[in-house]
XYZ file of C-alpha atoms in Angstrom:
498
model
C 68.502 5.505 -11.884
C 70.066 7.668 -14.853
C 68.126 8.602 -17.666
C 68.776 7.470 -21.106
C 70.581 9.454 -23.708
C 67.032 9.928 -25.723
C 65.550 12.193 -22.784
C 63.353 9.908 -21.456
C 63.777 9.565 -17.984
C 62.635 6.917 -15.294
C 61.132 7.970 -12.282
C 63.480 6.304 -9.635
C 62.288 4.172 -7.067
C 63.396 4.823 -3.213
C 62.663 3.013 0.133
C 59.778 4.785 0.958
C 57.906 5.058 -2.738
C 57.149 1.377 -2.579
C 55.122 1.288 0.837
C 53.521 4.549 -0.500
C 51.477 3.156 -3.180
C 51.432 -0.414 -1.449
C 49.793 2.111 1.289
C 47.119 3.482 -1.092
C 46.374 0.584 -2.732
C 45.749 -1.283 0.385
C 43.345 1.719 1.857
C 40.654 0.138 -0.548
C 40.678 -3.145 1.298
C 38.956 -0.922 4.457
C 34.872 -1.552 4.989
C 34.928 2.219 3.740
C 36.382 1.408 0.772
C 35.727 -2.247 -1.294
C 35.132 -0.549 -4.734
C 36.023 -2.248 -7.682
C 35.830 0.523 -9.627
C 37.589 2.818 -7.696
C 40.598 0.476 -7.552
C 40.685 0.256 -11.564
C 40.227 4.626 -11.536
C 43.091 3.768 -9.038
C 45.221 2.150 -10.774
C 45.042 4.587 -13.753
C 46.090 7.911 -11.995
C 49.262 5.785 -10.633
C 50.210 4.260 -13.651
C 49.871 7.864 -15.731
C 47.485 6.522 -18.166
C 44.447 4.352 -18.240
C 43.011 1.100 -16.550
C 40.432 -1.147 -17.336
C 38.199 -4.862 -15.870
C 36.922 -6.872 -18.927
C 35.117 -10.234 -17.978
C 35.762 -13.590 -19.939
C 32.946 -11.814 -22.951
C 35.056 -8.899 -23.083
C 32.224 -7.007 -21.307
C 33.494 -4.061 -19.628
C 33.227 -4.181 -15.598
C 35.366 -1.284 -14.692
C 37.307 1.720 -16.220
C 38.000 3.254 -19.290
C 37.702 0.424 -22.081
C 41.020 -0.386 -23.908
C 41.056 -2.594 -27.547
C 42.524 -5.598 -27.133
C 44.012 -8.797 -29.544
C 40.931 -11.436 -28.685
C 43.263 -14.769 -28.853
C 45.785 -12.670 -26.430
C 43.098 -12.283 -24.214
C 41.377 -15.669 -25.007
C 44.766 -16.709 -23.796
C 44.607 -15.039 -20.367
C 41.289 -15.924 -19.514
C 41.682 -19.708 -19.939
C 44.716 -19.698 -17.572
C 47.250 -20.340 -20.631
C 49.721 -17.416 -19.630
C 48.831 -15.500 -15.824
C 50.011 -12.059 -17.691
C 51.298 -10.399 -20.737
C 52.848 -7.081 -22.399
C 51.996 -5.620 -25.631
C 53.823 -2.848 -27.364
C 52.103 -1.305 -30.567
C 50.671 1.987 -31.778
C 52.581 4.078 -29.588
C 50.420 2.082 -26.404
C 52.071 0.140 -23.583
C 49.658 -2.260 -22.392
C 49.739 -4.651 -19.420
C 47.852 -7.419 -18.944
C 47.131 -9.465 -15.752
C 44.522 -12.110 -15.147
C 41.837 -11.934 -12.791
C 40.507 -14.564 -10.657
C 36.771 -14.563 -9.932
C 34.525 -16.576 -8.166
C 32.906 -19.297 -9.859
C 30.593 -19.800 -11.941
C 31.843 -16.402 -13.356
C 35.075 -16.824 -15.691
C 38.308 -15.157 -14.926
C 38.631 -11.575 -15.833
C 41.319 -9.381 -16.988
C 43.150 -6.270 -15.850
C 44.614 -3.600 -18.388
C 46.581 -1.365 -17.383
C 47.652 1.048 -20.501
C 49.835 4.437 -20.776
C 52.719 6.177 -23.374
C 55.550 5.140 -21.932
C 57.462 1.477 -21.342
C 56.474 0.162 -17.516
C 59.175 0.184 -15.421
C 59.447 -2.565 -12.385
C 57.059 0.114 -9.897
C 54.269 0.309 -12.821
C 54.378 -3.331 -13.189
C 54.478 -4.068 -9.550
C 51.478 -2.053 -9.177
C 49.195 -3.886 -11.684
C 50.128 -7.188 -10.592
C 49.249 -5.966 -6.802
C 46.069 -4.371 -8.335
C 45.343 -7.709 -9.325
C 45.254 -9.107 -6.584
C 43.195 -6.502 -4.294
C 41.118 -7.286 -7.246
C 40.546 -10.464 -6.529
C 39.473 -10.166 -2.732
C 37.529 -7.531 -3.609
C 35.461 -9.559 -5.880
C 35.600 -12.859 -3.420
C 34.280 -10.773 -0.596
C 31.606 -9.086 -3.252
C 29.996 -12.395 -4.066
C 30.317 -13.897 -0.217
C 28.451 -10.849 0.497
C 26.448 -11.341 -2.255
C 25.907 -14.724 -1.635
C 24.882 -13.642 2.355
C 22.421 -11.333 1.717
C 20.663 -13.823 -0.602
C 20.922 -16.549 2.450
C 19.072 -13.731 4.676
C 16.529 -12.803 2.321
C 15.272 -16.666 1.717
C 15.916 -17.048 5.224
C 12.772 -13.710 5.643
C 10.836 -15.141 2.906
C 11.038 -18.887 4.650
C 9.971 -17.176 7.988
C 7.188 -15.063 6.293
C 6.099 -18.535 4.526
C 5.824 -20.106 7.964
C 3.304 -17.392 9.698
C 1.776 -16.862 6.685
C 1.282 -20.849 6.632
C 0.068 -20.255 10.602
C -2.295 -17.366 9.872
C -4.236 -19.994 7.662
C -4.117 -22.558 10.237
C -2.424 -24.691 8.289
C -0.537 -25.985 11.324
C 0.850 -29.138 9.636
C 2.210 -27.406 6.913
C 4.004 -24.714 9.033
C 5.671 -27.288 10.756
C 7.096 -29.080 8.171
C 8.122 -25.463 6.521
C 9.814 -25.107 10.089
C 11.600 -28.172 10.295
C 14.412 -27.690 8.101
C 16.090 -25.136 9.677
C 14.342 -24.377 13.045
C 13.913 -28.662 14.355
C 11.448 -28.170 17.070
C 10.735 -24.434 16.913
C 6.263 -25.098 16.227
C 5.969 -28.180 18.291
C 4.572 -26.246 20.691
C 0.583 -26.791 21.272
C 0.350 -23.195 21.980
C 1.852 -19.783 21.152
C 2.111 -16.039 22.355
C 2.544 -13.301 19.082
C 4.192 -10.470 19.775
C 4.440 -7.140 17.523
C 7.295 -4.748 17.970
C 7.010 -1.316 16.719
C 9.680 1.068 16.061
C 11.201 3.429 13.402
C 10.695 2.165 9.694
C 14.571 2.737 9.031
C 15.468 0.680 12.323
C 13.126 -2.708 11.617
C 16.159 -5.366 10.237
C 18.289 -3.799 13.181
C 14.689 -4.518 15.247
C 14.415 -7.724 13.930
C 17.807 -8.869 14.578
C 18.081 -7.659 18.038
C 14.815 -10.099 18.438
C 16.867 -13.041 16.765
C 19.851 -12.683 18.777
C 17.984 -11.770 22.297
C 15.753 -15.101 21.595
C 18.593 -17.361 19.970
C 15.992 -18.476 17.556
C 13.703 -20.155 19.684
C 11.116 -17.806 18.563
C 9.455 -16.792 14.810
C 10.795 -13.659 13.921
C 9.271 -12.093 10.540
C 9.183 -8.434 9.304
C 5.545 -7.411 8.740
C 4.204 -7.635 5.387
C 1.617 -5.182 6.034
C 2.826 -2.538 8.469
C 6.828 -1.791 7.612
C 7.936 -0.266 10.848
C 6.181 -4.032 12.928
C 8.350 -6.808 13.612
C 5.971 -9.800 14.364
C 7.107 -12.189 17.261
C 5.520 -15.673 17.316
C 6.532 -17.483 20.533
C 5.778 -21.128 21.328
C 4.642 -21.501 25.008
C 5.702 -17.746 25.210
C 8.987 -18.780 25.888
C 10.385 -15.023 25.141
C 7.924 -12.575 27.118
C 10.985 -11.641 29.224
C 13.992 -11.439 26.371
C 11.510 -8.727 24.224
C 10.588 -7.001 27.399
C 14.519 -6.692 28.203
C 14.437 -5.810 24.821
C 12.548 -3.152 24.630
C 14.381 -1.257 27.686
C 17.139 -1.177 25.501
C 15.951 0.333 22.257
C 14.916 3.877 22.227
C 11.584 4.384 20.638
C 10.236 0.893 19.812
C 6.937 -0.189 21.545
C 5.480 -4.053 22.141
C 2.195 -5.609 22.517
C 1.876 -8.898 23.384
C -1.060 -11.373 22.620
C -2.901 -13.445 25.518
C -2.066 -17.553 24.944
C -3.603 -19.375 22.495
C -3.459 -22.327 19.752
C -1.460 -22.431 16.766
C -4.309 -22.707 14.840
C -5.495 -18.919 15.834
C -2.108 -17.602 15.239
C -4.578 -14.546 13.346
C -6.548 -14.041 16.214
C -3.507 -13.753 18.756
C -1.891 -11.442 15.969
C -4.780 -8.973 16.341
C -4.695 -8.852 19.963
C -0.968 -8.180 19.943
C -1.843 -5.105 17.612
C -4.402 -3.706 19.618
C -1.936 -4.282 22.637
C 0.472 -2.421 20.732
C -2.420 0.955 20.793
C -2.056 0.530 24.519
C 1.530 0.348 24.695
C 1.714 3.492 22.957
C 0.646 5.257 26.045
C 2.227 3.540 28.404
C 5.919 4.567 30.831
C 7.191 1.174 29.956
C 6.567 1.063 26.055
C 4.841 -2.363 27.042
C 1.232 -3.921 26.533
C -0.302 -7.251 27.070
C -3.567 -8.123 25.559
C -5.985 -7.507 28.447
C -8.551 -10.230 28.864
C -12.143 -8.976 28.885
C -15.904 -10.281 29.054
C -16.229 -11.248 25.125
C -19.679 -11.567 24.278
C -19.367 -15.340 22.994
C -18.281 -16.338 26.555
C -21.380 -15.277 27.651
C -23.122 -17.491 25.388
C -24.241 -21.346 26.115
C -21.046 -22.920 24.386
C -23.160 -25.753 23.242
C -25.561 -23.689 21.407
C -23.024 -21.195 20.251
C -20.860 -24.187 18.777
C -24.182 -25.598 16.636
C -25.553 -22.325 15.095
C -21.846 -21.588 14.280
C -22.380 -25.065 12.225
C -25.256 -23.611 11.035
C -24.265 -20.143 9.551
C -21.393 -22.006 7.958
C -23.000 -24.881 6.572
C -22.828 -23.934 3.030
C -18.644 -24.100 2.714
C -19.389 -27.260 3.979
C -19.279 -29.162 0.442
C -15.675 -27.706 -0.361
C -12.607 -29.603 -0.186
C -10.882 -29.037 3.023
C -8.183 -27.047 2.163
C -10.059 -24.682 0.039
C -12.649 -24.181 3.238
C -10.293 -23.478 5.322
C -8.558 -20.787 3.249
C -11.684 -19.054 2.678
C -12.522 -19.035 6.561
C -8.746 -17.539 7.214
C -8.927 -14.889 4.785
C -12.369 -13.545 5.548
C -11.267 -13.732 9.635
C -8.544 -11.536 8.343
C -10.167 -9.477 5.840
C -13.159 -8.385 8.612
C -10.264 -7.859 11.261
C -7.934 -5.724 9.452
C -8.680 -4.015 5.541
C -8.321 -6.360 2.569
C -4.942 -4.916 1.247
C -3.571 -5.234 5.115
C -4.597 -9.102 4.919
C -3.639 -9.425 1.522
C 0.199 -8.689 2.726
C 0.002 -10.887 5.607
C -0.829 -13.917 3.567
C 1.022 -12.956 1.116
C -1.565 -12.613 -1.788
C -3.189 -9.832 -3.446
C -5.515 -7.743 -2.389
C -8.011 -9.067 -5.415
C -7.126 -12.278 -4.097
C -8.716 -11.549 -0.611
C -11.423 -10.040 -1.765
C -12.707 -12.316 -4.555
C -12.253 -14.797 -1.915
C -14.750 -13.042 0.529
C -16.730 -12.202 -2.108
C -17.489 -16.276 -2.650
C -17.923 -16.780 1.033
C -20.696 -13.612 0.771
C -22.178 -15.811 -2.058
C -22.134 -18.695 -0.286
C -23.439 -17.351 2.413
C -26.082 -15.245 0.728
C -25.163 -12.156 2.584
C -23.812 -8.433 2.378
C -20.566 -7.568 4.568
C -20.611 -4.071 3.818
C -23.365 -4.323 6.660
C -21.896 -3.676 9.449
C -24.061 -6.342 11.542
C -23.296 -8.847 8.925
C -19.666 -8.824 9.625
C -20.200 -8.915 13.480
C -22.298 -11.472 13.136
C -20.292 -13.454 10.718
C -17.035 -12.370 12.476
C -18.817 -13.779 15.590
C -19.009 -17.398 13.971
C -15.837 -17.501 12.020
C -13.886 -16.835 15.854
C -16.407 -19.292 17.724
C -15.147 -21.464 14.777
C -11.762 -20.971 15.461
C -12.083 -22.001 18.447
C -13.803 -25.144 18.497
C -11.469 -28.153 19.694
C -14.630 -30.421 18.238
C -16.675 -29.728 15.283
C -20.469 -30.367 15.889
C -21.968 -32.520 13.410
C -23.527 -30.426 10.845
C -27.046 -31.199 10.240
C -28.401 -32.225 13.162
C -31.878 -31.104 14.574
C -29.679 -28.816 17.585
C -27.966 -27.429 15.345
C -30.990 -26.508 12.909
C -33.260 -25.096 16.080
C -30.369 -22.671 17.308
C -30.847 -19.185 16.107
C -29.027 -16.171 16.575
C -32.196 -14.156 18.613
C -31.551 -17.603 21.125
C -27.221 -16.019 21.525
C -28.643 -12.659 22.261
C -31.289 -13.237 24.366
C -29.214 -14.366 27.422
C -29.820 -12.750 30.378
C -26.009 -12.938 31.259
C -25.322 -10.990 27.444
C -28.134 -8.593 28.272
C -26.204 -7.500 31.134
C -23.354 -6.727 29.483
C -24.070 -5.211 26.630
C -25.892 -2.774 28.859
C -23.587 -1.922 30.960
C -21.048 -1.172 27.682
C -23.305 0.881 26.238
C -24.827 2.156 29.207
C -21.251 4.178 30.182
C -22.139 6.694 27.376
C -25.206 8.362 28.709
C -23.208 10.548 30.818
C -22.238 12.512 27.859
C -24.941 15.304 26.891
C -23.799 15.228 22.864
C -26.294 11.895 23.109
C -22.885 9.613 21.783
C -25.397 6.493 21.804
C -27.836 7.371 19.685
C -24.700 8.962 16.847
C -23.207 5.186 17.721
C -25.947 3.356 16.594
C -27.028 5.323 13.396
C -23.654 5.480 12.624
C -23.102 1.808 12.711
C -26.887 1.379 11.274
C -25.077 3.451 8.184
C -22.441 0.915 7.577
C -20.097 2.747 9.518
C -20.544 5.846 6.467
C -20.346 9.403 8.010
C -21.935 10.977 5.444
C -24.937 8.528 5.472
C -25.069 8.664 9.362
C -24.743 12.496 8.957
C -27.883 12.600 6.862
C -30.017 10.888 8.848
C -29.060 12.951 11.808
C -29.160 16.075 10.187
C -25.578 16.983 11.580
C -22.605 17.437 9.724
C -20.296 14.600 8.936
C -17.218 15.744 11.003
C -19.807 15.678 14.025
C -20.539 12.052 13.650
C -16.861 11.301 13.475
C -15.859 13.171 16.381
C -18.876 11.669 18.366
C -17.343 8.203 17.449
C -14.233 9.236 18.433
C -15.450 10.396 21.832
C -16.806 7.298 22.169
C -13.651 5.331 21.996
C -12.126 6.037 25.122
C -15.252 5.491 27.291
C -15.953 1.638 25.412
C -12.467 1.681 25.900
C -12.470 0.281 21.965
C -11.391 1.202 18.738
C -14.341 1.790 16.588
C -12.941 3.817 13.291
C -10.697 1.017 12.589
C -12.879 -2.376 11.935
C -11.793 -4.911 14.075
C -13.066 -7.415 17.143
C -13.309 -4.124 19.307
C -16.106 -2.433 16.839
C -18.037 -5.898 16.268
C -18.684 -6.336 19.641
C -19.985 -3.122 20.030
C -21.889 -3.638 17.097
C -23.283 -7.351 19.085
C -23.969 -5.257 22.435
C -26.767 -3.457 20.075
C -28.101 -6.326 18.651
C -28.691 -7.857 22.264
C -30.814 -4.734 23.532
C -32.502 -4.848 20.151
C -30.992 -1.384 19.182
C -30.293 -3.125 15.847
C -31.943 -4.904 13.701
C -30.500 -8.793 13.334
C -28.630 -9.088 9.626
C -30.361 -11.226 7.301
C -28.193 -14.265 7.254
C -28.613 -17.685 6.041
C -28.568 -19.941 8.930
C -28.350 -17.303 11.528
């Protein structure tokens, strides 16, 4: 094309000029690319001058903002005209509108520069455009997905946090929307994977897909690199094991069977699974079953001073009794802001509400026999299939000396304690002050006339022989703290009821 007799020359268009830019424009289309504003910066190098994305407002959304006539625009946006040119100033504008997806109104393009457009310039806005408008489509489908998967998490969280309550009927009917079927299961295996923090969705998903959703699936509130598994009639023991095998790194305990309604109580044998699997070839753990010390008590007896201790939450409404026996399980299992995350309140929350079960209860749980104790009745609790009737003369007459004086408990806690006399450091005697201290070095330290570090690496030595965790409070260090009482190593807690 010849240029005009002024000077001002076209740039002239060949075969091989159109797929060029056609070329370019579609690179930003690839999963690398998908930028909005790169596009409009895009746009501006090829046209020579500059590019802009106003909304319906005017607001700018990409580029270098350009002033525009308002009923011009006005006229754009409500579908009037598709496009328009302007010539003024010494500006050549283009205009093109921009389709995007609802509610938001339509947008528009600007394309400005010196010179007239020629047919390629205009081409390329119009094209621009368009990319435009996928670009934005497959912004707010994306958009629109991510906000599906997050309520999708949050529903799932709502569900075990629902469970870990033992609100059973509730967590059903959470469940039943999406997942028809998934909690109608009596009973339930939890499961908690553990990997890197930065691979937990990829974690998580791998457990969705390798199940097909017949399972609960919920990132951990509390520990970021757990994934928490909660399989009715532990239908996916060998999909996680499979699992497992195939991603580098990531470690699982698994819980022994149990109700629904001690979803919390299968959760913390699935973590201290997890400590196992940690040493173990195979990544792999599953909740050992061991001689508990309330299977060696008479069930009947257990079951009515359990009534007993927790007679005085008996005058609460229902719901609020429960939710104060749930949270302090899980506040003595785990620490309050650990708990807090896993029912999804905070951490004041938690502890105001053991706080009014320590009123109620007239009692101190930063004794560390307290909290066995009380741990000891909120489980047995748990457990109970049929509620003895509170108030009766059984239930009045059974104390806690009449748990600990079995000969079958005696026995046992013994033979637990008895496996640390073969160290010469005298472990059992550090043990007991230590737990007589509240489980405070420093107080334990005093008494012993040792340093501090001492009493903690004397606890620590002890782990491995009780084969329990005893720094972290938890079931293990409770019934450690109960073989004690039963050889009359500690004094009982003063307890109402108990």
């Amino acid at each position: 094309m010849a240029g005009r007799e002024d000077g001002t020359r076209t740039t002239a268009v060949t075969q091989d000029d159109g797929p060029e830019w056609a070329q370019q424009l579609l690179d930003h289309l690839r999963p690398t690319g998908r930028d909005v504003r790169k596009v409009v910066a895009w746009l501006a190098g090829a046209v020579r001058g500059t590019a802009c994305l106003q909304d319906g407002s005017g607001a700018l959304l990409a580029g270098t903002p350009t002033p525009l006539e308002q009923d011009l625009t006005a006229d754009i946006v409500s579908g009037r005209i598709a496009s328009a040119a302007w010539d003024g100033r010494g500006r050549h504008l283009r205009l093109v509108r921009v389709e995007r997806p609802r509610p938001a109104s339509a947008g528009v393009l600007v394309a400005s520069r010196e010179t007239p457009f020629d047919r390629r310039a205009s081409d390329m806005v119009t094209y621009t455009a368009q990319v435009l408008e996928v670009l934005l489509r497959a912004r707010a489908t994306s958009a629109a997905g991510r906000r599906l998967e997050r309520a999708t998490a949050d529903l799932r969280l709502a569900i075990l946090q629902l469970l870990m309550v033992e609100d059973t009927v509730s967590a059903r009917r959470v469940a039943a929307g999406l997942w028809p079927g998934l909690l109608d299961a009596d009973t339930a295996c939890v499961y908690v994977l553990e990997g890197h923090v930065d691979d937990r969705d990829r974690t998580a998903e791998e457990c969705i897909e390798a199940t097909g959703e017949r399972v609960l699936v919920v990132r951990c509130p509390a520990m970021d690199a757990h994934v928490i598994v909660v399989a009715p009639h532990d239908t996916a023991a060998d999909e996680l094991r499979a699992l497992i095998g195939r991603l580098p790194g990531t470690f699982l305990g698994g819980s022994a069977p149990q109700s629904l309604a001690r979803t919390a109580a299968a959760y913390g044998q699935a973590v201290s699974a997890l400590a196992v699997a940690r040493f173990r070839p195979d990544r792999q753990a599953v909740y050992a079953e061991r001689t508990h010390p309330e299977r060696l008590m008479d069930p009947a007896a257990l079951h009515h001073w359990t009534a007993g201790v927790l007679r005085p939450l008996d005058g609460l409404a229902h719901h609020t009794r429960a939710e104060l026996l749930a949270t302090t399980r899980l506040g003595l299992e785990f620490t309050a802001v650990s708990a807090a995350k896993v029912l999804g309140v905070s951490r004041n929350t938690v502890r105001a509400r053991m706080e009014r079960v320590e009123a109620l209860l007239r009692t101190d749980f930063s004794d560390l026999a307290v909290r066995a104790v009380v741990h000891l009745a909120l489980n047995a609790h748990a457990g109970l299939t049929e509620t003895p009737q509170a108030g009766t003369d059984a239930a009045a007459r059974v104390r806690l000396g009449d748990l600990l004086t079995g000969a079958a408990l005696r026995t046992w806690a013994d033979d637990l304690l008895g496996r640390l006399a073969a160290d010469s450091r005298d472990l059992r005697r550090t043990l007991r002050t230590w737990i007589a201290a509240g489980g405070n070095a420093e107080r334990a330290a005093q008494t012993l006339g040792v340093h501090a570090q001492t009493v903690r690496e004397h606890v620590r030595s002890a782990e491995p022989v009780l084969e329990r965790q005893l720094l972290a409070a938890g079931s293990d260090l409770y019934e450690v703290v109960l073989a004690h009482l039963a050889l009359g190593a500690l004094e009982p807690p003063a307890l109402h009821g108990a």
